[in-house]
């Protein structure tokens, strides 16, 4: 059983005697100033738009492929995501770094917690919105437009929300999102 510590309480989960401690943003900042490495497990487009200064961008998918060479030699590793959910769901992956003798921490509430603590972040307005947000906006707009046109103009327009819904289901099942691929080709995403 590995152990996840939240403040003083201890939560156990599978994987030997490893432990990951959930720490506040202020504690994380102090550890980073003392030499800890901060790892952002979000997608690269999320990191480019907004990140904690000095955080290394290593997406969760990369960490899942196996231990990263540049992290194996670190004494203290602090992981973060946007809200804390991805790091919470990836405890088994992140705990592997304890095997190399590192102290492993997770920032409570991720970058959202960092900002809530009034700690600085780097925000680049020139970067496009994160791809998943673009997909959500495009899909929602098409569903709304198709529904309105279906009600006001012709029932044939109801095919638009049906098509978008089927596409989202397909993306969820297969991991392939045609809308994201299409949006990636747009000039603002280059």
PDB file of C-alpha atoms in Angstrom:
ATOM      1  CA  UNK A   1       0.000   0.000   0.000  1.00  0.00           C
ATOM      2  CA  UNK A   2       1.409   3.385  -0.950  1.00  0.00           C
ATOM      3  CA  UNK A   3       0.485   6.319   1.165  1.00  0.00           C
ATOM      4  CA  UNK A   4      -0.813   9.707   0.124  1.00  0.00           C
ATOM      5  CA  UNK A   5      -0.547  12.314   2.810  1.00  0.00           C
ATOM      6  CA  UNK A   6      -2.892  15.295   2.873  1.00  0.00           C
ATOM      7  CA  UNK A   7      -1.537  17.652   5.501  1.00  0.00           C
ATOM      8  CA  UNK A   8      -1.411  15.456   8.596  1.00  0.00           C
ATOM      9  CA  UNK A   9      -3.846  12.776   7.408  1.00  0.00           C
ATOM     10  CA  UNK A  10      -2.682   9.720   5.521  1.00  0.00           C
ATOM     11  CA  UNK A  11      -4.546   8.094   2.635  1.00  0.00           C
ATOM     12  CA  UNK A  12      -3.297   4.677   1.493  1.00  0.00           C
ATOM     13  CA  UNK A  13      -3.291   3.220  -1.996  1.00  0.00           C
ATOM     14  CA  UNK A  14      -1.625   0.295  -3.780  1.00  0.00           C
ATOM     15  CA  UNK A  15       2.134   0.150  -4.616  1.00  0.00           C
ATOM     16  CA  UNK A  16       4.397  -0.899  -1.747  1.00  0.00           C
ATOM     17  CA  UNK A  17       5.475   1.700   0.832  1.00  0.00           C
ATOM     18  CA  UNK A  18       5.638   4.726  -1.453  1.00  0.00           C
ATOM     19  CA  UNK A  19       4.106   7.989  -0.381  1.00  0.00           C
ATOM     20  CA  UNK A  20       2.985  11.153  -2.088  1.00  0.00           C
ATOM     21  CA  UNK A  21       2.185  14.208  -0.029  1.00  0.00           C
ATOM     22  CA  UNK A  22      -0.370  16.782  -1.101  1.00  0.00           C
ATOM     23  CA  UNK A  23       0.969  20.219  -0.194  1.00  0.00           C
ATOM     24  CA  UNK A  24      -0.321  23.769  -0.361  1.00  0.00           C
ATOM     25  CA  UNK A  25       0.812  26.139  -3.075  1.00  0.00           C
ATOM     26  CA  UNK A  26       2.836  28.128  -0.522  1.00  0.00           C
ATOM     27  CA  UNK A  27       4.658  24.966   0.617  1.00  0.00           C
ATOM     28  CA  UNK A  28       5.296  24.052  -3.013  1.00  0.00           C
ATOM     29  CA  UNK A  29       6.723  27.501  -3.732  1.00  0.00           C
ATOM     30  CA  UNK A  30       9.089  27.232  -0.740  1.00  0.00           C
ATOM     31  CA  UNK A  31      10.292  23.815  -1.873  1.00  0.00           C
ATOM     32  CA  UNK A  32      10.817  25.066  -5.439  1.00  0.00           C
ATOM     33  CA  UNK A  33      12.841  28.009  -4.115  1.00  0.00           C
ATOM     34  CA  UNK A  34      14.919  25.459  -2.170  1.00  0.00           C
ATOM     35  CA  UNK A  35      15.656  23.484  -5.362  1.00  0.00           C
ATOM     36  CA  UNK A  36      12.724  21.143  -5.940  1.00  0.00           C
ATOM     37  CA  UNK A  37      11.692  20.504  -9.527  1.00  0.00           C
ATOM     38  CA  UNK A  38       8.132  21.491 -10.424  1.00  0.00           C
ATOM     39  CA  UNK A  39       6.445  19.399 -13.132  1.00  0.00           C
ATOM     40  CA  UNK A  40       3.313  20.481 -14.989  1.00  0.00           C
ATOM     41  CA  UNK A  41       1.493  17.325 -16.183  1.00  0.00           C
ATOM     42  CA  UNK A  42      -1.059  19.224 -18.311  1.00  0.00           C
ATOM     43  CA  UNK A  43      -1.013  19.269 -22.102  1.00  0.00           C
ATOM     44  CA  UNK A  44       1.625  21.463 -23.800  1.00  0.00           C
ATOM     45  CA  UNK A  45      -1.005  23.891 -25.153  1.00  0.00           C
ATOM     46  CA  UNK A  46      -2.328  24.420 -21.619  1.00  0.00           C
ATOM     47  CA  UNK A  47       1.213  25.017 -20.334  1.00  0.00           C
ATOM     48  CA  UNK A  48       2.049  27.490 -23.111  1.00  0.00           C
ATOM     49  CA  UNK A  49      -1.025  29.612 -22.335  1.00  0.00           C
ATOM     50  CA  UNK A  50      -0.576  29.650 -18.551  1.00  0.00           C
ATOM     51  CA  UNK A  51       2.049  28.118 -16.283  1.00  0.00           C
ATOM     52  CA  UNK A  52       3.978  28.522 -13.086  1.00  0.00           C
ATOM     53  CA  UNK A  53       7.329  30.077 -13.834  1.00  0.00           C
ATOM     54  CA  UNK A  54      10.074  27.461 -13.893  1.00  0.00           C
ATOM     55  CA  UNK A  55       7.693  24.490 -14.175  1.00  0.00           C
ATOM     56  CA  UNK A  56       8.792  21.764 -16.580  1.00  0.00           C
ATOM     57  CA  UNK A  57       6.097  20.701 -19.010  1.00  0.00           C
ATOM     58  CA  UNK A  58       5.933  16.908 -19.042  1.00  0.00           C
ATOM     59  CA  UNK A  59       2.423  15.767 -20.014  1.00  0.00           C
ATOM     60  CA  UNK A  60       0.923  12.879 -18.090  1.00  0.00           C
ATOM     61  CA  UNK A  61       0.990  10.729 -21.247  1.00  0.00           C
ATOM     62  CA  UNK A  62       4.788  11.107 -21.338  1.00  0.00           C
ATOM     63  CA  UNK A  63       5.133  10.226 -17.658  1.00  0.00           C
ATOM     64  CA  UNK A  64       2.943   7.171 -18.228  1.00  0.00           C
ATOM     65  CA  UNK A  65       5.413   5.813 -20.817  1.00  0.00           C
ATOM     66  CA  UNK A  66       7.927   5.253 -18.049  1.00  0.00           C
ATOM     67  CA  UNK A  67      10.177   7.156 -15.665  1.00  0.00           C
ATOM     68  CA  UNK A  68      11.785  10.204 -17.237  1.00  0.00           C
ATOM     69  CA  UNK A  69      15.567  10.281 -17.150  1.00  0.00           C
ATOM     70  CA  UNK A  70      15.716  13.947 -16.106  1.00  0.00           C
ATOM     71  CA  UNK A  71      13.477  13.222 -13.101  1.00  0.00           C
ATOM     72  CA  UNK A  72      15.198  10.039 -11.893  1.00  0.00           C
ATOM     73  CA  UNK A  73      18.020  11.991 -10.274  1.00  0.00           C
ATOM     74  CA  UNK A  74      15.856  14.609  -8.553  1.00  0.00           C
ATOM     75  CA  UNK A  75      15.616  14.627  -4.766  1.00  0.00           C
ATOM     76  CA  UNK A  76      12.294  16.503  -4.572  1.00  0.00           C
ATOM     77  CA  UNK A  77       9.639  16.447  -7.318  1.00  0.00           C
ATOM     78  CA  UNK A  78       6.421  18.435  -7.166  1.00  0.00           C
ATOM     79  CA  UNK A  79       3.679  17.658  -9.690  1.00  0.00           C
ATOM     80  CA  UNK A  80       0.743  19.866 -10.586  1.00  0.00           C
ATOM     81  CA  UNK A  81      -2.123  20.048 -13.056  1.00  0.00           C
ATOM     82  CA  UNK A  82      -4.953  22.587 -13.390  1.00  0.00           C
ATOM     83  CA  UNK A  83      -7.270  21.730 -10.484  1.00  0.00           C
ATOM     84  CA  UNK A  84      -5.648  18.733  -8.801  1.00  0.00           C
ATOM     85  CA  UNK A  85      -7.902  16.115 -10.422  1.00  0.00           C
ATOM     86  CA  UNK A  86      -5.389  14.799 -12.968  1.00  0.00           C
ATOM     87  CA  UNK A  87      -2.663  14.466 -10.355  1.00  0.00           C
ATOM     88  CA  UNK A  88      -5.103  12.747  -7.999  1.00  0.00           C
ATOM     89  CA  UNK A  89      -6.142  10.298 -10.718  1.00  0.00           C
ATOM     90  CA  UNK A  90      -2.507   9.666 -11.699  1.00  0.00           C
ATOM     91  CA  UNK A  91      -1.152   8.785  -8.251  1.00  0.00           C
ATOM     92  CA  UNK A  92       0.098   5.373  -9.434  1.00  0.00           C
ATOM     93  CA  UNK A  93       2.110   6.957 -12.260  1.00  0.00           C
ATOM     94  CA  UNK A  94       3.537   9.754 -10.129  1.00  0.00           C
ATOM     95  CA  UNK A  95       4.384   7.408  -7.241  1.00  0.00           C
ATOM     96  CA  UNK A  96       6.915   5.582  -9.451  1.00  0.00           C
ATOM     97  CA  UNK A  97       9.358   8.412  -8.796  1.00  0.00           C
ATOM     98  CA  UNK A  98       9.443   7.510  -5.114  1.00  0.00           C
ATOM     99  CA  UNK A  99      11.188   4.286  -6.205  1.00  0.00           C
ATOM    100  CA  UNK A 100      14.173   6.420  -7.180  1.00  0.00           C
ATOM    101  CA  UNK A 101      14.403   7.907  -3.710  1.00  0.00           C
ATOM    102  CA  UNK A 102      12.682  11.203  -4.468  1.00  0.00           C
ATOM    103  CA  UNK A 103      10.296  13.009  -2.176  1.00  0.00           C
ATOM    104  CA  UNK A 104       7.145  13.346  -4.292  1.00  0.00           C
ATOM    105  CA  UNK A 105       4.544  16.032  -3.736  1.00  0.00           C
ATOM    106  CA  UNK A 106       1.377  17.182  -5.468  1.00  0.00           C
ATOM    107  CA  UNK A 107       0.198  20.797  -5.363  1.00  0.00           C
ATOM    108  CA  UNK A 108      -3.234  20.944  -3.750  1.00  0.00           C
ATOM    109  CA  UNK A 109      -5.765  22.223  -6.322  1.00  0.00           C
ATOM    110  CA  UNK A 110      -2.999  22.540  -8.941  1.00  0.00           C
ATOM    111  CA  UNK A 111      -2.384  25.819 -10.720  1.00  0.00           C
ATOM    112  CA  UNK A 112      -5.851  26.968  -9.612  1.00  0.00           C
ATOM    113  CA  UNK A 113      -4.697  26.610  -5.992  1.00  0.00           C
ATOM    114  CA  UNK A 114      -1.463  28.405  -6.860  1.00  0.00           C
ATOM    115  CA  UNK A 115      -3.415  31.365  -8.256  1.00  0.00           C
ATOM    116  CA  UNK A 116      -5.874  31.299  -5.325  1.00  0.00           C
ATOM    117  CA  UNK A 117      -2.869  31.728  -3.021  1.00  0.00           C
ATOM    118  CA  UNK A 118      -1.979  34.865  -5.026  1.00  0.00           C
ATOM    119  CA  UNK A 119       1.244  33.323  -6.288  1.00  0.00           C
ATOM    120  CA  UNK A 120       2.470  34.467  -9.711  1.00  0.00           C
ATOM    121  CA  UNK A 121       1.816  32.640 -12.960  1.00  0.00           C
ATOM    122  CA  UNK A 122       2.982  33.330 -16.499  1.00  0.00           C
ATOM    123  CA  UNK A 123      -0.009  34.007 -18.753  1.00  0.00           C
ATOM    124  CA  UNK A 124       0.481  34.439 -22.504  1.00  0.00           C
ATOM    125  CA  UNK A 125      -2.610  36.023 -24.078  1.00  0.00           C
ATOM    126  CA  UNK A 126      -1.103  35.490 -27.522  1.00  0.00           C
ATOM    127  CA  UNK A 127      -1.442  31.725 -27.137  1.00  0.00           C
ATOM    128  CA  UNK A 128      -4.747  30.260 -28.320  1.00  0.00           C
ATOM    129  CA  UNK A 129      -7.228  28.747 -25.906  1.00  0.00           C
ATOM    130  CA  UNK A 130      -6.465  25.176 -24.909  1.00  0.00           C
ATOM    131  CA  UNK A 131      -7.590  22.696 -27.564  1.00  0.00           C
ATOM    132  CA  UNK A 132     -10.216  21.047 -25.362  1.00  0.00           C
ATOM    133  CA  UNK A 133     -11.788  24.414 -24.639  1.00  0.00           C
ATOM    134  CA  UNK A 134     -11.841  25.166 -28.361  1.00  0.00           C
ATOM    135  CA  UNK A 135     -13.564  21.820 -28.996  1.00  0.00           C
ATOM    136  CA  UNK A 136     -16.109  22.538 -26.268  1.00  0.00           C
ATOM    137  CA  UNK A 137     -16.869  25.990 -27.698  1.00  0.00           C
ATOM    138  CA  UNK A 138     -17.145  24.703 -31.282  1.00  0.00           C
ATOM    139  CA  UNK A 139     -19.271  21.668 -30.343  1.00  0.00           C
ATOM    140  CA  UNK A 140     -21.555  23.716 -28.115  1.00  0.00           C
ATOM    141  CA  UNK A 141     -21.968  26.384 -30.786  1.00  0.00           C
ATOM    142  CA  UNK A 142     -22.845  23.815 -33.455  1.00  0.00           C
ATOM    143  CA  UNK A 143     -25.353  22.072 -31.184  1.00  0.00           C
ATOM    144  CA  UNK A 144     -26.979  25.369 -30.244  1.00  0.00           C
ATOM    145  CA  UNK A 145     -27.062  26.627 -33.842  1.00  0.00           C
ATOM    146  CA  UNK A 146     -28.418  23.340 -35.193  1.00  0.00           C
ATOM    147  CA  UNK A 147     -31.098  23.217 -32.503  1.00  0.00           C
ATOM    148  CA  UNK A 148     -32.231  26.798 -33.098  1.00  0.00           C
ATOM    149  CA  UNK A 149     -32.283  26.326 -36.865  1.00  0.00           C
ATOM    150  CA  UNK A 150     -34.105  23.007 -36.422  1.00  0.00           C
ATOM    151  CA  UNK A 151     -36.797  24.727 -34.386  1.00  0.00           C
ATOM    152  CA  UNK A 152     -37.112  27.866 -36.506  1.00  0.00           C
ATOM    153  CA  UNK A 153     -36.177  26.956 -40.076  1.00  0.00           C
ATOM    154  CA  UNK A 154     -36.303  23.254 -40.854  1.00  0.00           C
ATOM    155  CA  UNK A 155     -36.193  20.016 -38.865  1.00  0.00           C
ATOM    156  CA  UNK A 156     -33.352  18.900 -41.155  1.00  0.00           C
ATOM    157  CA  UNK A 157     -31.028  21.165 -39.163  1.00  0.00           C
ATOM    158  CA  UNK A 158     -31.402  18.773 -36.203  1.00  0.00           C
ATOM    159  CA  UNK A 159     -28.878  16.637 -38.099  1.00  0.00           C
ATOM    160  CA  UNK A 160     -26.152  19.059 -36.950  1.00  0.00           C
ATOM    161  CA  UNK A 161     -26.469  18.366 -33.189  1.00  0.00           C
ATOM    162  CA  UNK A 162     -26.923  14.656 -33.947  1.00  0.00           C
ATOM    163  CA  UNK A 163     -23.694  14.643 -35.969  1.00  0.00           C
ATOM    164  CA  UNK A 164     -21.798  16.570 -33.273  1.00  0.00           C
ATOM    165  CA  UNK A 165     -23.109  14.263 -30.527  1.00  0.00           C
ATOM    166  CA  UNK A 166     -22.084  11.179 -32.507  1.00  0.00           C
ATOM    167  CA  UNK A 167     -18.644  12.730 -33.067  1.00  0.00           C
ATOM    168  CA  UNK A 168     -18.179  13.385 -29.369  1.00  0.00           C
ATOM    169  CA  UNK A 169     -19.184   9.827 -28.495  1.00  0.00           C
ATOM    170  CA  UNK A 170     -16.754   8.508 -31.127  1.00  0.00           C
ATOM    171  CA  UNK A 171     -13.985  10.739 -29.700  1.00  0.00           C
ATOM    172  CA  UNK A 172     -14.667   9.478 -26.182  1.00  0.00           C
ATOM    173  CA  UNK A 173     -14.630   5.820 -27.217  1.00  0.00           C
ATOM    174  CA  UNK A 174     -11.655   5.899 -29.599  1.00  0.00           C
ATOM    175  CA  UNK A 175      -9.560   8.799 -28.339  1.00  0.00           C
ATOM    176  CA  UNK A 176      -9.644  10.336 -31.840  1.00  0.00           C
ATOM    177  CA  UNK A 177     -11.314  13.747 -32.007  1.00  0.00           C
ATOM    178  CA  UNK A 178     -11.846  14.900 -35.564  1.00  0.00           C
ATOM    179  CA  UNK A 179     -12.955  18.345 -34.401  1.00  0.00           C
ATOM    180  CA  UNK A 180      -9.709  18.816 -32.450  1.00  0.00           C
ATOM    181  CA  UNK A 181      -7.714  17.753 -35.512  1.00  0.00           C
ATOM    182  CA  UNK A 182      -9.646  20.221 -37.653  1.00  0.00           C
ATOM    183  CA  UNK A 183      -9.231  23.035 -35.124  1.00  0.00           C
ATOM    184  CA  UNK A 184      -5.493  22.317 -34.906  1.00  0.00           C
ATOM    185  CA  UNK A 185      -5.239  23.300 -38.583  1.00  0.00           C
ATOM    186  CA  UNK A 186      -6.764  26.724 -37.976  1.00  0.00           C
ATOM    187  CA  UNK A 187      -4.399  29.704 -38.364  1.00  0.00           C
ATOM    188  CA  UNK A 188      -4.688  30.784 -34.711  1.00  0.00           C
ATOM    189  CA  UNK A 189      -3.363  27.369 -33.596  1.00  0.00           C
ATOM    190  CA  UNK A 190      -0.194  27.503 -35.660  1.00  0.00           C
TER     191      UNK A 190
END
